[in-house]
CSV table of C-alpha atoms in Angstrom, one decimal:
chain,number,residue,atom,x,y,z
A,221,MET,CA,213.5,-129.0,123.3
A,222,LYS,CA,209.7,-129.3,124.0
A,223,LYS,CA,208.9,-131.3,127.1
A,224,PRO,CA,206.8,-134.4,126.3
A,225,GLU,CA,203.1,-134.0,127.2
A,226,ASN,CA,201.8,-136.0,130.2
A,227,LEU,CA,198.1,-136.3,130.5
A,228,THR,CA,196.2,-137.9,133.4
A,229,ASP,CA,193.4,-140.4,132.8
A,230,SER,CA,190.8,-137.8,133.9
A,231,GLU,CA,192.2,-135.2,131.5
A,232,ILE,CA,192.0,-137.7,128.7
A,233,LEU,CA,188.4,-138.6,129.4
A,234,HIS,CA,187.5,-134.9,129.6
A,235,GLY,CA,189.3,-134.2,126.3
A,236,ILE,CA,187.4,-137.1,124.6
A,237,ILE,CA,184.1,-135.8,125.8
A,238,LEU,CA,184.9,-132.2,124.6
A,239,GLY,CA,185.8,-133.6,121.1
A,240,GLY,CA,187.4,-131.6,118.3
A,241,PRO,CA,191.1,-130.7,118.8
A,242,ASP,CA,190.9,-132.0,122.4
A,243,LEU,CA,189.9,-135.4,121.2
A,244,GLU,CA,192.6,-135.5,118.6
A,245,ARG,CA,195.2,-134.4,121.2
A,246,CYS,CA,194.1,-137.1,123.6
A,247,LEU,CA,194.0,-139.8,120.9
A,248,GLY,CA,197.5,-138.9,119.8
A,249,TYR,CA,198.7,-139.1,123.4
A,250,LEU,CA,197.1,-142.6,123.8
A,251,TYR,CA,198.7,-143.9,120.6
A,252,ARG,CA,202.1,-142.8,121.7
A,253,GLN,CA,201.7,-144.2,125.2
A,254,HIS,CA,200.0,-147.6,124.4
A,255,TYR,CA,200.4,-148.5,120.7
A,256,SER,CA,203.6,-150.5,121.2
A,257,VAL,CA,202.2,-152.6,124.0
A,258,LEU,CA,199.0,-153.4,122.1
A,259,GLU,CA,201.0,-154.1,118.9
A,260,HIS,CA,203.2,-156.5,120.9
A,261,TYR,CA,200.2,-158.4,122.2
A,262,VAL,CA,198.8,-159.0,118.7
A,263,GLN,CA,202.1,-159.9,117.2
A,264,THR,CA,202.9,-162.4,119.9
A,265,ASN,CA,199.5,-164.1,119.5
A,266,SER,CA,199.5,-165.2,115.8
A,267,GLY,CA,199.2,-161.7,114.3
A,268,ASP,CA,201.4,-159.5,112.1
A,269,GLN,CA,202.0,-155.7,111.9
A,270,ASP,CA,199.0,-155.1,109.7
A,271,ASP,CA,196.8,-157.1,112.0
A,272,ALA,CA,197.9,-155.1,114.9
A,273,ALA,CA,197.3,-151.8,113.1
A,274,ASP,CA,193.8,-152.7,112.2
A,275,ILE,CA,192.9,-154.1,115.7
A,276,ILE,CA,194.4,-151.1,117.5
A,277,GLN,CA,192.5,-148.7,115.3
A,278,GLU,CA,189.3,-150.5,116.1
A,279,CYS,CA,190.3,-150.7,119.8
A,280,PHE,CA,190.6,-146.9,120.1
A,281,LEU,CA,187.3,-146.4,118.3
A,282,VAL,CA,185.6,-148.7,120.7
A,283,PHE,CA,187.2,-146.9,123.6
A,284,VAL,CA,186.2,-143.5,122.4
A,285,ARG,CA,182.6,-144.7,121.9
A,286,MET,CA,182.6,-146.1,125.5
A,287,VAL,CA,183.7,-142.7,126.9
A,288,GLU,CA,181.3,-140.7,124.8
A,289,ASP,CA,178.4,-143.0,125.8
A,290,ARG,CA,179.4,-142.7,129.4
A,291,LYS,CA,180.0,-146.4,129.7
A,292,PHE,CA,183.5,-145.8,131.0
A,293,ARG,CA,184.1,-143.2,133.7
A,294,GLY,CA,187.5,-144.0,134.9
A,295,GLU,CA,186.6,-146.9,137.3
A,296,SER,CA,189.9,-148.6,136.2
A,297,SER,CA,192.9,-147.4,134.4
A,298,ILE,CA,192.7,-146.5,130.7
A,299,LYS,CA,195.7,-148.7,130.0
A,300,SER,CA,194.0,-151.8,131.4
A,301,VAL,CA,190.8,-151.0,129.5
A,302,LEU,CA,192.6,-150.6,126.2
A,303,TYR,CA,194.4,-153.8,126.7
A,304,ALA,CA,191.1,-155.6,127.5
A,305,ILE,CA,189.4,-154.2,124.4
A,306,CYS,CA,192.4,-155.1,122.2
A,307,ARG,CA,192.5,-158.6,123.6
A,308,ASN,CA,188.8,-159.2,123.1
A,309,LEU,CA,188.9,-157.8,119.5
A,310,TRP,CA,191.8,-160.0,118.6
A,311,ILE,CA,190.4,-163.2,120.2
A,312,THR,CA,187.2,-162.6,118.2
A,313,GLU,CA,189.2,-162.1,115.0
A,314,LEU,CA,191.2,-165.3,115.6
A,315,ARG,CA,187.9,-167.2,116.2
A,316,LYS,CA,186.5,-165.9,112.9
A,317,ARG,CA,189.6,-167.0,111.0
A,318,LYS,CA,189.6,-170.4,112.6
A,319,ASN,CA,185.9,-170.9,111.8
A,320,LEU,CA,186.5,-169.9,108.2
A,321,MET,CA,189.3,-172.4,107.8
A,322,ALA,CA,187.3,-175.2,109.6
A,323,ARG,CA,184.2,-174.5,107.4
A,324,HIS,CA,186.3,-174.7,104.2
A,325,GLU,CA,188.0,-177.9,105.3
A,326,LEU,CA,184.6,-179.5,106.2
A,327,TYR,CA,183.3,-178.5,102.7
A,328,GLU,CA,186.4,-180.1,101.0
A,329,ALA,CA,185.9,-183.3,103.0
A,330,GLU,CA,182.2,-183.6,102.2
A,331,LYS,CA,181.9,-182.4,98.6
A,332,GLU,CA,182.7,-185.8,97.1
A,333,SER,CA,179.3,-187.0,98.3
A,334,ILE,CA,177.4,-184.2,96.5
A,335,SER,CA,175.4,-185.2,93.5
A,336,PRO,CA,177.2,-184.4,90.2
A,337,ASP,CA,174.4,-182.4,88.7
A,338,VAL,CA,174.4,-179.9,91.5
A,339,SER,CA,178.0,-180.0,92.7
A,340,SER,CA,179.2,-177.3,90.3
A,341,GLU,CA,176.7,-174.7,91.4
A,342,ILE,CA,177.2,-175.5,95.1
A,343,SER,CA,180.9,-175.3,94.6
A,344,ARG,CA,180.6,-171.9,93.0
A,345,GLN,CA,178.4,-170.6,95.8
A,346,GLU,CA,180.6,-172.0,98.5
A,347,ASP,CA,183.7,-170.6,96.9
A,348,SER,CA,182.0,-167.2,96.8
A,349,ARG,CA,181.1,-167.3,100.5
A,350,VAL,CA,184.6,-168.3,101.5
A,351,VAL,CA,186.1,-165.4,99.5
A,352,MET,CA,183.6,-163.0,101.0
A,353,ASP,CA,184.6,-164.1,104.5
A,354,LEU,CA,188.2,-163.7,103.6
A,355,PHE,CA,187.5,-160.2,102.3
A,356,GLU,CA,185.9,-159.4,105.6
A,357,THR,CA,189.1,-160.1,107.5
A,358,LEU,CA,190.9,-157.4,105.5
A,359,GLY,CA,188.9,-154.5,106.7
A,360,ASP,CA,186.3,-152.4,104.9
A,361,LYS,CA,188.5,-150.5,102.5
A,362,CYS,CA,190.2,-153.6,101.1
A,363,LYS,CA,186.9,-155.5,101.0
A,364,ASN,CA,185.2,-152.6,99.1
A,365,ILE,CA,188.0,-152.4,96.6
A,366,LEU,CA,188.2,-156.1,95.8
A,367,LEU,CA,184.4,-156.5,95.6
A,368,ALA,CA,184.2,-153.6,93.2
A,369,PHE,CA,187.0,-154.9,91.0
A,370,TYR,CA,186.3,-158.6,91.0
A,371,TYR,CA,182.5,-158.8,91.5
A,372,GLU,CA,181.0,-155.5,90.4
A,373,ASN,CA,183.4,-155.3,87.4
A,374,LEU,CA,184.1,-151.7,87.9
A,375,SER,CA,187.1,-150.0,86.2
A,376,MET,CA,190.0,-148.6,88.2
A,377,LYS,CA,188.8,-145.1,87.3
A,378,GLU,CA,185.3,-145.9,88.7
A,379,ILE,CA,186.7,-147.4,91.9
A,380,THR,CA,189.0,-144.4,92.4
A,381,VAL,CA,185.9,-142.1,92.4
A,382,LYS,CA,183.7,-144.5,94.4
A,383,GLU,CA,186.2,-145.1,97.2
A,384,GLY,CA,187.6,-141.5,97.3
A,385,PHE,CA,191.2,-142.1,96.2
A,386,SER,CA,193.2,-139.2,94.9
A,387,ASN,CA,194.3,-141.0,91.7
A,388,GLU,CA,194.3,-144.5,90.1
A,389,GLN,CA,198.0,-145.2,91.1
A,390,VAL,CA,197.2,-144.8,94.8
A,391,LEU,CA,194.3,-147.2,94.3
A,392,ARG,CA,196.5,-149.7,92.4
A,393,ASN,CA,199.0,-149.6,95.3
A,394,LYS,CA,196.2,-150.2,97.8
A,395,LYS,CA,194.7,-153.0,95.8
A,396,HIS,CA,198.2,-154.7,95.5
A,397,LYS,CA,198.6,-154.4,99.3
A,398,CYS,CA,195.1,-155.9,99.9
A,399,LEU,CA,195.8,-158.8,97.6
A,400,LYS,CA,199.2,-159.4,99.2
A,401,ALA,CA,197.5,-159.5,102.7
A,402,LEU,CA,194.9,-161.9,101.3
A,403,VAL,CA,197.5,-164.3,100.0
A,404,GLU,CA,199.5,-164.1,103.2
A,405,LYS,CA,196.4,-165.2,105.2
A,406,ILE,CA,196.0,-168.4,103.1
A,407,GLN,CA,199.5,-169.2,101.9
A,408,ASN,CA,199.6,-172.3,104.2
A,409,HIS,CA,196.3,-173.6,103.0
A,410,PRO,CA,196.6,-174.8,99.4
A,411,THR,CA,193.0,-175.7,98.9
A,412,LEU,CA,191.8,-172.4,100.2
A,413,TYR,CA,194.3,-170.6,97.9
A,414,GLN,CA,192.8,-172.5,94.9
A,415,THR,CA,189.3,-171.6,96.0
A,416,LEU,CA,190.3,-168.0,96.1
A,417,LYS,CA,191.9,-168.2,92.7
A,418,ASN,CA,188.9,-169.9,91.1
A,419,ALA,CA,186.4,-167.4,92.6
A,420,LEU,CA,188.3,-164.4,91.5
A,421,GLN,CA,188.7,-165.7,88.0
A,422,ASN,CA,185.0,-166.4,87.9
A,423,GLY,CA,184.3,-162.9,89.2
A,424,GLN,CA,186.2,-161.1,86.5
């Protein structure tokens, strides 16, 4: 049985700087060592498994850039740095979501005072902004797919080529997952759900 690899922090930093296979080896090691701890942090702070996967991926990208730019030279442990990056990214994401909900609730409270002759257009534009913000929370791939389908009116075949999917079925599966994640984010906010529904219907 192969003995598990054990890398020191200095070896990891050196491997990241070297790049190529060394970088992949070091990232694989870091994922195995720290993924569960970072995932636990996100999931115990209002996140789910998909949230954790997205944040952790971004966390490692930020860490690699820090090392490559010589902004981290091992002054503290890699474990503590990864945890700090993950925490900051997740707090920022939660604030974005909170602001999105607050902005929508404010709009709902104030729209009764809008003049009837302009309320329809303002509503359409506001709905569109809310939906765009929601798309942003899903990550670039989901955002691109949903924008292409609902707002650019591209066919599944065109989106498959544009986004580099192997076939249309793989794209359909991903689109379904994106929409499911979108609904889960707003399922406890009926007015926001209706806004999303209206905007997507108008975009088709």
